[in-house]
């Protein structure tokens, strides 16, 4: 990483900082602090907001796991965030995405996905590459998902674009030189 990781356990300078570390650890559970956490904890308030927001994206939406993880993995591919891919590809597989379909996300054309999954890939592509989503892409998503789900998909893609840009800018996990994971 371009900065040193915060030691584990992280030094804290206030009760508030200690509470932040406790909240991050609670969300991570037995996995403990990740390299991403140890990068974010250079700025405890940022780590706290990140933890709350990404915790909600990951665990408090109504999205099926396959939909969420396909979006996250596609963002990882488009932004070459291989640390993100390394952590989310196994979750996608556990959610029922086939290995062939998951690996197809690395190419220019995803294959073996159902209609909902393909609509999410196209939406993710547009949000990540152009930001402004064409009506033709949005109109494929609209009949397949509720308004709540569309907001949650949009928030997931937006959030993981933030995650991937943070990971790549600071080379968290030292994977920037990886061409494909």
PDB file of N, CA and C in Angstrom, residues 53-144:
ATOM      1  N   UNK A  53     -22.111   2.802   6.232  1.00  0.00           N
ATOM      2  CA  UNK A  53     -22.682   2.827   4.883  1.00  0.00           C
ATOM      3  C   UNK A  53     -22.485   1.493   4.168  1.00  0.00           C
ATOM      4  N   UNK A  54     -21.260   0.992   4.142  1.00  0.00           N
ATOM      5  CA  UNK A  54     -21.009  -0.257   3.436  1.00  0.00           C
ATOM      6  C   UNK A  54     -21.632  -1.442   4.162  1.00  0.00           C
ATOM      7  N   UNK A  55     -21.742  -1.359   5.480  1.00  0.00           N
ATOM      8  CA  UNK A  55     -22.442  -2.405   6.214  1.00  0.00           C
ATOM      9  C   UNK A  55     -23.897  -2.494   5.781  1.00  0.00           C
ATOM     10  N   UNK A  56     -24.530  -1.338   5.598  1.00  0.00           N
ATOM     11  CA  UNK A  56     -25.922  -1.317   5.137  1.00  0.00           C
ATOM     12  C   UNK A  56     -26.031  -1.857   3.713  1.00  0.00           C
ATOM     13  N   UNK A  57     -25.125  -1.459   2.843  1.00  0.00           N
ATOM     14  CA  UNK A  57     -25.135  -1.940   1.452  1.00  0.00           C
ATOM     15  C   UNK A  57     -24.986  -3.459   1.421  1.00  0.00           C
ATOM     16  N   UNK A  58     -24.087  -3.982   2.226  1.00  0.00           N
ATOM     17  CA  UNK A  58     -23.796  -5.418   2.204  1.00  0.00           C
ATOM     18  C   UNK A  58     -24.828  -6.274   2.924  1.00  0.00           C
ATOM     19  N   UNK A  59     -25.432  -5.756   3.994  1.00  0.00           N
ATOM     20  CA  UNK A  59     -26.237  -6.654   4.828  1.00  0.00           C
ATOM     21  C   UNK A  59     -27.661  -6.191   5.111  1.00  0.00           C
ATOM     22  N   UNK A  60     -28.029  -5.012   4.674  1.00  0.00           N
ATOM     23  CA  UNK A  60     -29.354  -4.514   5.057  1.00  0.00           C
ATOM     24  C   UNK A  60     -30.241  -4.137   3.883  1.00  0.00           C
ATOM     25  N   UNK A  61     -29.898  -4.575   2.693  1.00  0.00           N
ATOM     26  CA  UNK A  61     -30.767  -4.310   1.548  1.00  0.00           C
ATOM     27  C   UNK A  61     -31.652  -5.524   1.307  1.00  0.00           C
ATOM     28  N   UNK A  62     -32.611  -5.353   0.426  1.00  0.00           N
ATOM     29  CA  UNK A  62     -33.505  -6.455   0.066  1.00  0.00           C
ATOM     30  C   UNK A  62     -32.988  -7.235  -1.140  1.00  0.00           C
ATOM     31  N   UNK A  63     -31.839  -6.842  -1.678  1.00  0.00           N
ATOM     32  CA  UNK A  63     -31.325  -7.489  -2.888  1.00  0.00           C
ATOM     33  C   UNK A  63     -30.893  -8.924  -2.627  1.00  0.00           C
ATOM     34  N   UNK A  64     -31.190  -9.813  -3.571  1.00  0.00           N
ATOM     35  CA  UNK A  64     -30.628 -11.156  -3.475  1.00  0.00           C
ATOM     36  C   UNK A  64     -29.095 -11.074  -3.567  1.00  0.00           C
ATOM     37  N   UNK A  65     -28.421 -11.981  -2.895  1.00  0.00           N
ATOM     38  CA  UNK A  65     -26.958 -11.953  -2.865  1.00  0.00           C
ATOM     39  C   UNK A  65     -26.334 -11.996  -4.258  1.00  0.00           C
ATOM     40  N   UNK A  66     -26.907 -12.798  -5.167  1.00  0.00           N
ATOM     41  CA  UNK A  66     -26.315 -12.905  -6.503  1.00  0.00           C
ATOM     42  C   UNK A  66     -26.346 -11.565  -7.227  1.00  0.00           C
ATOM     43  N   UNK A  67     -27.436 -10.834  -7.115  1.00  0.00           N
ATOM     44  CA  UNK A  67     -27.565  -9.533  -7.786  1.00  0.00           C
ATOM     45  C   UNK A  67     -26.536  -8.557  -7.220  1.00  0.00           C
ATOM     46  N   UNK A  68     -26.467  -8.483  -5.897  1.00  0.00           N
ATOM     47  CA  UNK A  68     -25.518  -7.562  -5.251  1.00  0.00           C
ATOM     48  C   UNK A  68     -24.078  -7.900  -5.643  1.00  0.00           C
ATOM     49  N   UNK A  69     -23.727  -9.164  -5.568  1.00  0.00           N
ATOM     50  CA  UNK A  69     -22.334  -9.547  -5.806  1.00  0.00           C
ATOM     51  C   UNK A  69     -21.938  -9.462  -7.276  1.00  0.00           C
ATOM     52  N   UNK A  70     -22.878  -9.691  -8.189  1.00  0.00           N
ATOM     53  CA  UNK A  70     -22.585  -9.492  -9.616  1.00  0.00           C
ATOM     54  C   UNK A  70     -22.259  -8.023  -9.864  1.00  0.00           C
ATOM     55  N   UNK A  71     -23.046  -7.127  -9.281  1.00  0.00           N
ATOM     56  CA  UNK A  71     -22.774  -5.695  -9.445  1.00  0.00           C
ATOM     57  C   UNK A  71     -21.400  -5.340  -8.885  1.00  0.00           C
ATOM     58  N   UNK A  72     -21.095  -5.817  -7.687  1.00  0.00           N
ATOM     59  CA  UNK A  72     -19.814  -5.506  -7.050  1.00  0.00           C
ATOM     60  C   UNK A  72     -18.652  -6.074  -7.861  1.00  0.00           C
ATOM     61  N   UNK A  73     -18.771  -7.308  -8.301  1.00  0.00           N
ATOM     62  CA  UNK A  73     -17.690  -7.921  -9.069  1.00  0.00           C
ATOM     63  C   UNK A  73     -17.487  -7.232 -10.423  1.00  0.00           C
ATOM     64  N   UNK A  74     -18.571  -6.800 -11.044  1.00  0.00           N
ATOM     65  CA  UNK A  74     -18.428  -6.091 -12.323  1.00  0.00           C
ATOM     66  C   UNK A  74     -17.739  -4.750 -12.120  1.00  0.00           C
ATOM     67  N   UNK A  75     -18.079  -4.028 -11.053  1.00  0.00           N
ATOM     68  CA  UNK A  75     -17.380  -2.781 -10.737  1.00  0.00           C
ATOM     69  C   UNK A  75     -15.894  -3.071 -10.555  1.00  0.00           C
ATOM     70  N   UNK A  76     -15.581  -4.134  -9.826  1.00  0.00           N
ATOM     71  CA  UNK A  76     -14.178  -4.485  -9.587  1.00  0.00           C
ATOM     72  C   UNK A  76     -13.432  -4.699 -10.895  1.00  0.00           C
ATOM     73  N   UNK A  77     -14.058  -5.403 -11.833  1.00  0.00           N
ATOM     74  CA  UNK A  77     -13.430  -5.651 -13.132  1.00  0.00           C
ATOM     75  C   UNK A  77     -13.227  -4.346 -13.896  1.00  0.00           C
ATOM     76  N   UNK A  78     -14.285  -3.546 -13.983  1.00  0.00           N
ATOM     77  CA  UNK A  78     -14.198  -2.313 -14.773  1.00  0.00           C
ATOM     78  C   UNK A  78     -13.138  -1.358 -14.235  1.00  0.00           C
ATOM     79  N   UNK A  79     -12.945  -1.346 -12.915  1.00  0.00           N
ATOM     80  CA  UNK A  79     -11.975  -0.431 -12.298  1.00  0.00           C
ATOM     81  C   UNK A  79     -10.664  -1.117 -11.940  1.00  0.00           C
ATOM     82  N   UNK A  80     -10.529  -2.381 -12.355  1.00  0.00           N
ATOM     83  CA  UNK A  80      -9.325  -3.172 -12.079  1.00  0.00           C
ATOM     84  C   UNK A  80      -8.974  -3.162 -10.591  1.00  0.00           C
ATOM     85  N   UNK A  81      -9.991  -3.342  -9.786  1.00  0.00           N
ATOM     86  CA  UNK A  81      -9.841  -3.392  -8.331  1.00  0.00           C
ATOM     87  C   UNK A  81      -9.805  -4.863  -7.913  1.00  0.00           C
ATOM     88  N   UNK A  82      -8.664  -5.500  -8.079  1.00  0.00           N
ATOM     89  CA  UNK A  82      -8.557  -6.939  -7.891  1.00  0.00           C
ATOM     90  C   UNK A  82      -8.656  -7.352  -6.429  1.00  0.00           C
ATOM     91  N   UNK A  83      -8.340  -6.458  -5.515  1.00  0.00           N
ATOM     92  CA  UNK A  83      -8.571  -6.735  -4.092  1.00  0.00           C
ATOM     93  C   UNK A  83     -10.069  -6.905  -3.859  1.00  0.00           C
ATOM     94  N   UNK A  84     -10.869  -6.046  -4.473  1.00  0.00           N
ATOM     95  CA  UNK A  84     -12.327  -6.131  -4.376  1.00  0.00           C
ATOM     96  C   UNK A  84     -12.810  -7.456  -4.985  1.00  0.00           C
ATOM     97  N   UNK A  85     -12.296  -7.786  -6.150  1.00  0.00           N
ATOM     98  CA  UNK A  85     -12.662  -9.041  -6.818  1.00  0.00           C
ATOM     99  C   UNK A  85     -12.321 -10.236  -5.926  1.00  0.00           C
ATOM    100  N   UNK A  86     -11.130 -10.243  -5.369  1.00  0.00           N
ATOM    101  CA  UNK A  86     -10.672 -11.358  -4.528  1.00  0.00           C
ATOM    102  C   UNK A  86     -11.615 -11.600  -3.346  1.00  0.00           C
ATOM    103  N   UNK A  87     -12.175 -10.536  -2.802  1.00  0.00           N
ATOM    104  CA  UNK A  87     -13.049 -10.677  -1.644  1.00  0.00           C
ATOM    105  C   UNK A  87     -14.508 -10.961  -2.007  1.00  0.00           C
ATOM    106  N   UNK A  88     -14.937 -10.531  -3.184  1.00  0.00           N
ATOM    107  CA  UNK A  88     -16.357 -10.681  -3.532  1.00  0.00           C
ATOM    108  C   UNK A  88     -16.663 -11.823  -4.488  1.00  0.00           C
ATOM    109  N   UNK A  89     -15.695 -12.276  -5.279  1.00  0.00           N
ATOM    110  CA  UNK A  89     -15.952 -13.407  -6.175  1.00  0.00           C
ATOM    111  C   UNK A  89     -16.393 -14.654  -5.394  1.00  0.00           C
ATOM    112  N   UNK A  90     -15.751 -15.001  -4.281  1.00  0.00           N
ATOM    113  CA  UNK A  90     -16.226 -16.164  -3.527  1.00  0.00           C
ATOM    114  C   UNK A  90     -17.654 -15.992  -2.988  1.00  0.00           C
ATOM    115  N   UNK A  91     -18.036 -14.780  -2.651  1.00  0.00           N
ATOM    116  CA  UNK A  91     -19.400 -14.533  -2.166  1.00  0.00           C
ATOM    117  C   UNK A  91     -20.396 -14.730  -3.307  1.00  0.00           C
ATOM    118  N   UNK A  92     -20.022 -14.277  -4.502  1.00  0.00           N
ATOM    119  CA  UNK A  92     -20.887 -14.478  -5.677  1.00  0.00           C
ATOM    120  C   UNK A  92     -21.068 -15.966  -5.959  1.00  0.00           C
ATOM    121  N   UNK A  93     -19.978 -16.710  -5.893  1.00  0.00           N
ATOM    122  CA  UNK A  93     -20.068 -18.160  -6.114  1.00  0.00           C
ATOM    123  C   UNK A  93     -20.973 -18.809  -5.073  1.00  0.00           C
ATOM    124  N   UNK A  94     -20.816 -18.415  -3.816  1.00  0.00           N
ATOM    125  CA  UNK A  94     -21.652 -18.961  -2.736  1.00  0.00           C
ATOM    126  C   UNK A  94     -23.121 -18.590  -2.923  1.00  0.00           C
ATOM    127  N   UNK A  95     -23.372 -17.473  -3.629  1.00  0.00           N
ATOM    128  CA  UNK A  95     -24.743 -17.026  -3.886  1.00  0.00           C
ATOM    129  C   UNK A  95     -25.357 -17.725  -5.097  1.00  0.00           C
ATOM    130  N   UNK A  96     -24.609 -18.631  -5.709  1.00  0.00           N
ATOM    131  CA  UNK A  96     -25.154 -19.407  -6.814  1.00  0.00           C
ATOM    132  C   UNK A  96     -24.729 -18.971  -8.202  1.00  0.00           C
ATOM    133  N   UNK A  97     -23.893 -17.959  -8.309  1.00  0.00           N
ATOM    134  CA  UNK A  97     -23.381 -17.555  -9.623  1.00  0.00           C
ATOM    135  C   UNK A  97     -22.360 -18.610 -10.034  1.00  0.00           C
ATOM    136  N   UNK A  98     -22.493 -19.146 -11.240  1.00  0.00           N
ATOM    137  CA  UNK A  98     -21.555 -20.184 -11.684  1.00  0.00           C
ATOM    138  C   UNK A  98     -20.172 -19.582 -11.905  1.00  0.00           C
ATOM    139  N   UNK A  99     -19.173 -20.425 -11.808  1.00  0.00           N
ATOM    140  CA  UNK A  99     -17.808 -19.952 -12.031  1.00  0.00           C
ATOM    141  C   UNK A  99     -17.644 -19.409 -13.448  1.00  0.00           C
ATOM    142  N   UNK A 100     -18.247 -20.073 -14.436  1.00  0.00           N
ATOM    143  CA  UNK A 100     -18.157 -19.613 -15.819  1.00  0.00           C
ATOM    144  C   UNK A 100     -18.817 -18.238 -15.982  1.00  0.00           C
ATOM    145  N   UNK A 101     -19.993 -18.067 -15.392  1.00  0.00           N
ATOM    146  CA  UNK A 101     -20.679 -16.775 -15.479  1.00  0.00           C
ATOM    147  C   UNK A 101     -19.889 -15.687 -14.770  1.00  0.00           C
ATOM    148  N   UNK A 102     -19.367 -16.016 -13.588  1.00  0.00           N
ATOM    149  CA  UNK A 102     -18.570 -15.043 -12.845  1.00  0.00           C
ATOM    150  C   UNK A 102     -17.343 -14.636 -13.648  1.00  0.00           C
ATOM    151  N   UNK A 103     -16.632 -15.601 -14.199  1.00  0.00           N
ATOM    152  CA  UNK A 103     -15.437 -15.284 -14.983  1.00  0.00           C
ATOM    153  C   UNK A 103     -15.766 -14.510 -16.247  1.00  0.00           C
ATOM    154  N   UNK A 104     -16.980 -14.686 -16.775  1.00  0.00           N
ATOM    155  CA  UNK A 104     -17.365 -13.934 -17.974  1.00  0.00           C
ATOM    156  C   UNK A 104     -17.491 -12.440 -17.681  1.00  0.00           C
ATOM    157  N   UNK A 105     -17.683 -12.092 -16.399  1.00  0.00           N
ATOM    158  CA  UNK A 105     -17.742 -10.669 -16.039  1.00  0.00           C
ATOM    159  C   UNK A 105     -16.424  -9.968 -16.313  1.00  0.00           C
ATOM    160  N   UNK A 106     -15.353 -10.732 -16.435  1.00  0.00           N
ATOM    161  CA  UNK A 106     -14.041 -10.151 -16.707  1.00  0.00           C
ATOM    162  C   UNK A 106     -13.894  -9.753 -18.169  1.00  0.00           C
ATOM    163  N   UNK A 107     -14.769 -10.241 -19.019  1.00  0.00           N
ATOM    164  CA  UNK A 107     -14.692  -9.934 -20.446  1.00  0.00           C
ATOM    165  C   UNK A 107     -15.596  -8.782 -20.831  1.00  0.00           C
ATOM    166  N   UNK A 108     -15.658  -8.552 -22.113  1.00  0.00           N
ATOM    167  CA  UNK A 108     -16.496  -7.448 -22.610  1.00  0.00           C
ATOM    168  C   UNK A 108     -17.962  -7.848 -22.687  1.00  0.00           C
ATOM    169  N   UNK A 109     -18.237  -9.147 -22.626  1.00  0.00           N
ATOM    170  CA  UNK A 109     -19.620  -9.627 -22.712  1.00  0.00           C
ATOM    171  C   UNK A 109     -19.848 -10.713 -21.664  1.00  0.00           C
ATOM    172  N   UNK A 110     -20.719 -10.433 -20.720  1.00  0.00           N
ATOM    173  CA  UNK A 110     -21.067 -11.416 -19.697  1.00  0.00           C
ATOM    174  C   UNK A 110     -21.941 -12.495 -20.310  1.00  0.00           C
ATOM    175  N   UNK A 111     -21.762 -13.718 -19.855  1.00  0.00           N
ATOM    176  CA  UNK A 111     -22.510 -14.851 -20.407  1.00  0.00           C
ATOM    177  C   UNK A 111     -23.043 -15.730 -19.290  1.00  0.00           C
ATOM    178  N   UNK A 112     -24.109 -16.460 -19.614  1.00  0.00           N
ATOM    179  CA  UNK A 112     -24.652 -17.440 -18.684  1.00  0.00           C
ATOM    180  C   UNK A 112     -25.451 -16.838 -17.543  1.00  0.00           C
ATOM    181  N   UNK A 113     -25.832 -15.582 -17.682  1.00  0.00           N
ATOM    182  CA  UNK A 113     -26.597 -14.912 -16.632  1.00  0.00           C
ATOM    183  C   UNK A 113     -28.063 -14.836 -17.032  1.00  0.00           C
ATOM    184  N   UNK A 114     -28.935 -14.779 -16.028  1.00  0.00           N
ATOM    185  CA  UNK A 114     -30.353 -14.636 -16.340  1.00  0.00           C
ATOM    186  C   UNK A 114     -30.667 -13.167 -16.677  1.00  0.00           C
ATOM    187  N   UNK A 115     -31.923 -12.915 -17.039  1.00  0.00           N
ATOM    188  CA  UNK A 115     -32.324 -11.589 -17.498  1.00  0.00           C
ATOM    189  C   UNK A 115     -32.064 -10.504 -16.443  1.00  0.00           C
ATOM    190  N   UNK A 116     -32.387 -10.788 -15.195  1.00  0.00           N
ATOM    191  CA  UNK A 116     -32.168  -9.806 -14.127  1.00  0.00           C
ATOM    192  C   UNK A 116     -30.682  -9.531 -13.937  1.00  0.00           C
ATOM    193  N   UNK A 117     -29.894 -10.585 -13.912  1.00  0.00           N
ATOM    194  CA  UNK A 117     -28.455 -10.429 -13.733  1.00  0.00           C
ATOM    195  C   UNK A 117     -27.834  -9.638 -14.882  1.00  0.00           C
ATOM    196  N   UNK A 118     -28.256  -9.920 -16.108  1.00  0.00           N
ATOM    197  CA  UNK A 118     -27.720  -9.190 -17.276  1.00  0.00           C
ATOM    198  C   UNK A 118     -28.110  -7.717 -17.213  1.00  0.00           C
ATOM    199  N   UNK A 119     -29.336  -7.421 -16.796  1.00  0.00           N
ATOM    200  CA  UNK A 119     -29.763  -6.022 -16.679  1.00  0.00           C
ATOM    201  C   UNK A 119     -28.892  -5.291 -15.655  1.00  0.00           C
ATOM    202  N   UNK A 120     -28.542  -5.977 -14.576  1.00  0.00           N
ATOM    203  CA  UNK A 120     -27.674  -5.373 -13.550  1.00  0.00           C
ATOM    204  C   UNK A 120     -26.276  -5.150 -14.107  1.00  0.00           C
ATOM    205  N   UNK A 121     -25.758  -6.075 -14.880  1.00  0.00           N
ATOM    206  CA  UNK A 121     -24.430  -5.891 -15.490  1.00  0.00           C
ATOM    207  C   UNK A 121     -24.443  -4.675 -16.416  1.00  0.00           C
ATOM    208  N   UNK A 122     -25.461  -4.558 -17.252  1.00  0.00           N
ATOM    209  CA  UNK A 122     -25.533  -3.422 -18.178  1.00  0.00           C
ATOM    210  C   UNK A 122     -25.663  -2.104 -17.425  1.00  0.00           C
ATOM    211  N   UNK A 123     -26.465  -2.095 -16.374  1.00  0.00           N
ATOM    212  CA  UNK A 123     -26.641  -0.896 -15.543  1.00  0.00           C
ATOM    213  C   UNK A 123     -25.324  -0.535 -14.852  1.00  0.00           C
ATOM    214  N   UNK A 124     -24.644  -1.548 -14.323  1.00  0.00           N
ATOM    215  CA  UNK A 124     -23.348  -1.339 -13.675  1.00  0.00           C
ATOM    216  C   UNK A 124     -22.337  -0.785 -14.674  1.00  0.00           C
ATOM    217  N   UNK A 125     -22.314  -1.337 -15.877  1.00  0.00           N
ATOM    218  CA  UNK A 125     -21.411  -0.831 -16.917  1.00  0.00           C
ATOM    219  C   UNK A 125     -21.666   0.649 -17.178  1.00  0.00           C
ATOM    220  N   UNK A 126     -22.920   1.008 -17.358  1.00  0.00           N
ATOM    221  CA  UNK A 126     -23.263   2.401 -17.671  1.00  0.00           C
ATOM    222  C   UNK A 126     -22.924   3.327 -16.499  1.00  0.00           C
ATOM    223  N   UNK A 127     -23.296   2.940 -15.295  1.00  0.00           N
ATOM    224  CA  UNK A 127     -23.007   3.784 -14.125  1.00  0.00           C
ATOM    225  C   UNK A 127     -21.511   3.979 -13.921  1.00  0.00           C
ATOM    226  N   UNK A 128     -20.746   2.936 -14.164  1.00  0.00           N
ATOM    227  CA  UNK A 128     -19.310   2.983 -13.901  1.00  0.00           C
ATOM    228  C   UNK A 128     -18.551   3.676 -15.025  1.00  0.00           C
ATOM    229  N   UNK A 129     -18.907   3.385 -16.249  1.00  0.00           N
ATOM    230  CA  UNK A 129     -18.165   3.935 -17.389  1.00  0.00           C
ATOM    231  C   UNK A 129     -18.604   5.352 -17.760  1.00  0.00           C
ATOM    232  N   UNK A 130     -19.911   5.577 -17.834  1.00  0.00           N
ATOM    233  CA  UNK A 130     -20.409   6.867 -18.311  1.00  0.00           C
ATOM    234  C   UNK A 130     -21.061   7.715 -17.222  1.00  0.00           C
ATOM    235  N   UNK A 131     -21.407   7.136 -16.117  1.00  0.00           N
ATOM    236  CA  UNK A 131     -22.120   7.754 -14.995  1.00  0.00           C
ATOM    237  C   UNK A 131     -23.589   7.998 -15.356  1.00  0.00           C
ATOM    238  N   UNK A 132     -23.856   8.709 -16.411  1.00  0.00           N
ATOM    239  CA  UNK A 132     -25.232   8.954 -16.851  1.00  0.00           C
ATOM    240  C   UNK A 132     -25.737   7.704 -17.565  1.00  0.00           C
ATOM    241  N   UNK A 133     -26.793   7.119 -17.011  1.00  0.00           N
ATOM    242  CA  UNK A 133     -27.330   5.862 -17.542  1.00  0.00           C
ATOM    243  C   UNK A 133     -28.327   6.164 -18.658  1.00  0.00           C
ATOM    244  N   UNK A 134     -28.107   5.621 -19.848  1.00  0.00           N
ATOM    245  CA  UNK A 134     -29.057   5.834 -20.940  1.00  0.00           C
ATOM    246  C   UNK A 134     -30.430   5.230 -20.610  1.00  0.00           C
ATOM    247  N   UNK A 135     -31.468   5.835 -21.122  1.00  0.00           N
ATOM    248  CA  UNK A 135     -32.826   5.329 -20.913  1.00  0.00           C
ATOM    249  C   UNK A 135     -32.964   3.878 -21.353  1.00  0.00           C
ATOM    250  N   UNK A 136     -32.302   3.515 -22.449  1.00  0.00           N
ATOM    251  CA  UNK A 136     -32.422   2.139 -22.946  1.00  0.00           C
ATOM    252  C   UNK A 136     -31.920   1.128 -21.912  1.00  0.00           C
ATOM    253  N   UNK A 137     -30.879   1.496 -21.176  1.00  0.00           N
ATOM    254  CA  UNK A 137     -30.344   0.608 -20.139  1.00  0.00           C
ATOM    255  C   UNK A 137     -31.270   0.603 -18.925  1.00  0.00           C
ATOM    256  N   UNK A 138     -31.680   1.780 -18.486  1.00  0.00           N
ATOM    257  CA  UNK A 138     -32.565   1.870 -17.323  1.00  0.00           C
ATOM    258  C   UNK A 138     -33.885   1.156 -17.584  1.00  0.00           C
ATOM    259  N   UNK A 139     -34.398   1.281 -18.803  1.00  0.00           N
ATOM    260  CA  UNK A 139     -35.681   0.670 -19.133  1.00  0.00           C
ATOM    261  C   UNK A 139     -35.644  -0.858 -19.117  1.00  0.00           C
ATOM    262  N   UNK A 140     -34.467  -1.457 -19.226  1.00  0.00           N
ATOM    263  CA  UNK A 140     -34.339  -2.909 -19.069  1.00  0.00           C
ATOM    264  C   UNK A 140     -34.431  -3.296 -17.594  1.00  0.00           C
ATOM    265  N   UNK A 141     -33.942  -2.444 -16.724  1.00  0.00           N
ATOM    266  CA  UNK A 141     -33.933  -2.702 -15.289  1.00  0.00           C
ATOM    267  C   UNK A 141     -35.329  -2.527 -14.687  1.00  0.00           C
ATOM    268  N   UNK A 142     -36.036  -1.501 -15.135  1.00  0.00           N
ATOM    269  CA  UNK A 142     -37.292  -1.052 -14.520  1.00  0.00           C
ATOM    270  C   UNK A 142     -38.357  -2.130 -14.355  1.00  0.00           C
ATOM    271  N   UNK A 143     -38.642  -2.945 -15.371  1.00  0.00           N
ATOM    272  CA  UNK A 143     -39.709  -3.940 -15.177  1.00  0.00           C
ATOM    273  C   UNK A 143     -39.278  -5.161 -14.346  1.00  0.00           C
ATOM    274  N   UNK A 144     -37.992  -5.291 -14.096  1.00  0.00           N
ATOM    275  CA  UNK A 144     -37.482  -6.479 -13.415  1.00  0.00           C
ATOM    276  C   UNK A 144     -37.310  -6.296 -11.908  1.00  0.00           C
TER     277      UNK A 144
END
